[in-house]
Structures are given as C-alpha cells and as structure tokens.
C-alpha cells in the first residue's frame, strides 16, 4: 500500500468469519511500517490482540476509555487542521504529524454503548450528544468526510456505504 494512495476512510463489511479483522490487521501493519500511529477501539477485546504492546499503538477496550480516546482524537484532529491552515497548501504533511489510523470494531454496537455511557455520565449543562460521537459526515459517507484522522469501520451489519473519491492532494 503506497502512502500516496491511502484513502481517508475505509469500510470493511462482512459476515462473522469473513476476514474483517485480518484485513484491518494488514492495513494497520502497513501503516505502522510507514510511521503511522494506530488506535484500536475494540469492545470485543479479542479482535486485535496482536496490537497490544506495540510501539505507536493505543488499544482501548472499555467504553469509557474509547469515549475518552475519541474526544482526544477529535482535539488532535482540530489541532492538525489549525496547523495545516497555518502552514498553507504546499506544506509537508509530516509537519502536521504522523498519519493516524483508528480501527473501530463493531461500530454499530460500539456507538450504542457510547450513547448509553454518555447518558450515565452526562452532567447538567453537558450537550445531549456526547462529544465523542462521530460527526454526521462520518456516519453518512455520501457527505464530505471530516479531516484526519482516518477511520476504518468494521462490523457484520455496518449500515454504511463505501465510496472512494480521489484525494485532491494526490492529483
């Protein structure tokens, strides 16, 4: 996989035993080889045991940890957008930071768990929807995708359509 051809969003959708986690592991290993950071968000706790303890890999299995990591990644995404705006169009992407890959296993179930978690911990004055919730453009790929980090969706019943669009920076 060439870094110049990486798409910002990938959906892997297959039935149980269809090889979703194997495909995700291959993508993650290639991205790690090229210096990326990988975040494994897996409430099942068994899909990506290979990643535990590896350098540049963060694994989260508890919904509270996944919630906090998604908030931190959102903050990092906004920081990277500001840096990119400051550096301008011709800037070296490495100046913004390494590529980030988020492996979100069983997205439908995880999003439901995150919503229930937010209902339990939400305090007066907090927004109704968790700040860890994905933006509408991320869950409706026919709209403009959000800025980095990259997302890799996985689940036997993921209700998303995959659409590849050329990256204008790679043209």
Short mmCIF file of C-alpha atoms in Angstrom, two decimals:
data_model
loop_
_atom_site.label_atom_id
_atom_site.label_comp_id
_atom_site.label_asym_id
_atom_site.label_seq_id
_atom_site.Cartn_x
_atom_site.Cartn_y
_atom_site.Cartn_z
CA UNK A 1 0.00 0.00 0.00
CA UNK A 2 1.54 3.29 -1.05
CA UNK A 3 1.05 6.27 1.29
CA UNK A 4 0.13 8.39 -1.73
CA UNK A 5 -2.87 6.17 -2.48
CA UNK A 6 -4.29 5.84 1.05
CA UNK A 7 -7.93 6.82 1.23
CA UNK A 8 -9.07 8.72 4.32
CA UNK A 9 -11.94 6.30 5.08
CA UNK A 10 -12.31 2.57 4.62
CA UNK A 11 -15.26 0.31 5.42
CA UNK A 12 -14.72 -3.40 5.87
CA UNK A 13 -18.07 -5.19 5.97
CA UNK A 14 -18.50 -8.97 6.02
CA UNK A 15 -20.26 -11.66 8.00
CA UNK A 16 -18.70 -13.34 11.02
CA UNK A 17 -15.53 -15.14 9.98
CA UNK A 18 -15.31 -13.15 6.73
CA UNK A 19 -11.80 -11.84 7.43
CA UNK A 20 -12.56 -8.26 8.52
CA UNK A 21 -10.05 -8.25 11.37
CA UNK A 22 -7.38 -9.88 9.18
CA UNK A 23 -7.78 -7.16 6.55
CA UNK A 24 -7.65 -4.46 9.22
CA UNK A 25 -4.51 -6.01 10.72
CA UNK A 26 -2.80 -5.95 7.31
CA UNK A 27 -3.72 -2.29 6.76
CA UNK A 28 -2.59 -1.34 10.29
CA UNK A 29 0.73 -3.15 9.94
CA UNK A 30 1.47 -1.42 6.65
CA UNK A 31 0.61 1.96 8.12
CA UNK A 32 2.77 1.26 11.20
CA UNK A 33 5.62 0.33 8.86
CA UNK A 34 5.27 3.78 7.26
CA UNK A 35 5.38 5.55 10.65
CA UNK A 36 1.67 5.99 11.39
CA UNK A 37 0.04 5.78 14.82
CA UNK A 38 -2.76 3.23 15.27
CA UNK A 39 -5.68 3.39 17.69
CA UNK A 40 -7.56 0.13 18.21
CA UNK A 41 -11.05 0.68 19.67
CA UNK A 42 -12.44 -2.81 20.26
CA UNK A 43 -15.06 -3.57 22.90
CA UNK A 44 -14.88 -7.28 21.97
CA UNK A 45 -11.28 -7.26 23.26
CA UNK A 46 -10.25 -10.20 21.07
CA UNK A 47 -10.09 -8.92 17.50
CA UNK A 48 -6.69 -7.24 17.68
CA UNK A 49 -4.65 -8.93 20.39
CA UNK A 50 -1.66 -8.71 18.03
CA UNK A 51 -1.54 -4.92 18.56
CA UNK A 52 -1.18 -4.85 22.33
CA UNK A 53 2.15 -3.52 23.49
CA UNK A 54 3.38 -2.46 20.05
CA UNK A 55 5.05 0.94 19.73
CA UNK A 56 2.78 3.68 18.29
CA UNK A 57 -0.35 1.58 19.03
CA UNK A 58 -3.01 2.54 21.57
CA UNK A 59 -5.60 -0.12 22.43
CA UNK A 60 -8.90 0.71 24.15
CA UNK A 61 -11.46 -1.94 25.09
CA UNK A 62 -13.64 -0.32 27.76
CA UNK A 63 -16.36 2.05 26.57
CA UNK A 64 -15.10 4.75 28.98
CA UNK A 65 -11.58 4.51 27.50
CA UNK A 66 -12.97 4.52 23.94
CA UNK A 67 -15.06 7.60 24.77
CA UNK A 68 -12.05 9.46 26.18
CA UNK A 69 -9.82 8.41 23.28
CA UNK A 70 -12.36 9.62 20.70
CA UNK A 71 -12.51 13.01 22.44
CA UNK A 72 -8.70 13.20 22.45
CA UNK A 73 -8.60 12.25 18.76
CA UNK A 74 -11.17 14.93 17.97
CA UNK A 75 -8.99 17.52 19.72
CA UNK A 76 -5.95 16.26 17.79
CA UNK A 77 -7.87 16.41 14.51
CA UNK A 78 -8.79 20.06 15.17
CA UNK A 79 -5.17 20.85 16.13
CA UNK A 80 -3.95 19.31 12.88
CA UNK A 81 -6.49 21.29 10.89
CA UNK A 82 -5.26 24.54 12.50
CA UNK A 83 -1.62 23.64 11.82
CA UNK A 84 -2.42 22.73 8.21
CA UNK A 85 -4.24 26.05 7.75
CA UNK A 86 -1.28 27.94 9.19
CA UNK A 87 1.28 26.09 7.04
CA UNK A 88 -0.69 26.50 3.82
CA UNK A 89 -1.32 24.29 0.82
CA UNK A 90 2.27 23.42 -0.11
CA UNK A 91 3.22 22.29 3.41
CA UNK A 92 4.87 18.97 4.10
CA UNK A 93 2.23 16.68 5.70
CA UNK A 94 4.91 15.39 8.10
CA UNK A 95 4.97 18.86 9.68
CA UNK A 96 1.39 18.25 10.86
CA UNK A 97 2.17 14.89 12.44
CA UNK A 98 2.17 11.20 11.58
CA UNK A 99 -0.90 9.67 9.96
CA UNK A 100 -3.42 8.33 12.44
CA UNK A 101 -5.40 5.16 11.85
CA UNK A 102 -8.42 4.39 14.00
CA UNK A 103 -9.67 0.79 13.94
CA UNK A 104 -13.22 0.92 15.26
CA UNK A 105 -14.54 -2.62 15.58
CA UNK A 106 -18.27 -3.39 15.65
CA UNK A 107 -19.16 0.25 15.04
CA UNK A 108 -22.93 -0.10 15.45
CA UNK A 109 -22.69 -1.84 18.83
CA UNK A 110 -19.90 0.46 20.00
CA UNK A 111 -21.84 3.61 19.09
CA UNK A 112 -24.85 2.33 21.06
CA UNK A 113 -22.61 1.59 24.05
CA UNK A 114 -21.09 5.08 23.79
CA UNK A 115 -24.57 6.67 23.75
CA UNK A 116 -25.62 4.70 26.87
CA UNK A 117 -22.33 5.58 28.58
CA UNK A 118 -22.87 9.29 27.88
CA UNK A 119 -26.42 9.10 29.29
CA UNK A 120 -24.96 7.69 32.53
CA UNK A 121 -22.10 10.19 32.99
CA UNK A 122 -23.62 13.33 31.47
CA UNK A 123 -23.98 16.21 33.88
CA UNK A 124 -26.30 19.21 33.85
CA UNK A 125 -25.16 21.64 31.18
CA UNK A 126 -23.40 18.97 29.10
CA UNK A 127 -24.54 18.59 25.50
CA UNK A 128 -27.23 15.99 24.87
CA UNK A 129 -24.97 14.09 22.47
CA UNK A 130 -21.51 13.05 23.63
CA UNK A 131 -18.55 14.99 22.24
CA UNK A 132 -17.13 11.54 21.42
CA UNK A 133 -19.97 10.91 18.98
CA UNK A 134 -18.91 10.86 15.37
CA UNK A 135 -19.96 13.83 13.23
CA UNK A 136 -22.86 13.25 10.80
CA UNK A 137 -20.47 13.37 7.84
CA UNK A 138 -18.55 10.39 9.27
CA UNK A 139 -21.61 8.20 9.61
CA UNK A 140 -23.04 9.28 6.25
CA UNK A 141 -20.12 8.78 3.86
CA UNK A 142 -22.04 10.30 0.92
CA UNK A 143 -21.28 13.69 2.53
CA UNK A 144 -17.87 15.36 2.65
CA UNK A 145 -15.65 13.34 5.05
CA UNK A 146 -14.17 15.07 8.09
CA UNK A 147 -10.46 15.95 8.23
CA UNK A 148 -7.91 13.41 9.52
CA UNK A 149 -7.64 11.06 11.35
CA UNK A 150 -8.55 8.14 9.11
CA UNK A 151 -11.33 5.80 10.17
CA UNK A 152 -11.62 2.11 9.47
CA UNK A 153 -15.13 0.75 10.14
CA UNK A 154 -15.77 -2.92 10.82
CA UNK A 155 -18.87 -4.95 11.56
CA UNK A 156 -21.09 -7.62 10.05
CA UNK A 157 -24.08 -5.26 9.89
CA UNK A 158 -22.46 -1.87 9.44
CA UNK A 159 -25.03 0.36 7.76
CA UNK A 160 -22.58 2.42 5.72
CA UNK A 161 -21.85 2.64 2.02
CA UNK A 162 -18.26 2.74 0.86
CA UNK A 163 -17.39 5.39 -1.67
CA UNK A 164 -13.88 6.02 -2.91
CA UNK A 165 -13.16 9.53 -4.07
CA UNK A 166 -9.83 10.77 -5.39
CA UNK A 167 -7.73 12.72 -2.91
CA UNK A 168 -7.21 16.20 -4.39
CA UNK A 169 -3.77 16.39 -2.74
CA UNK A 170 -2.63 13.29 -4.64
CA UNK A 171 -3.63 14.56 -8.10
#
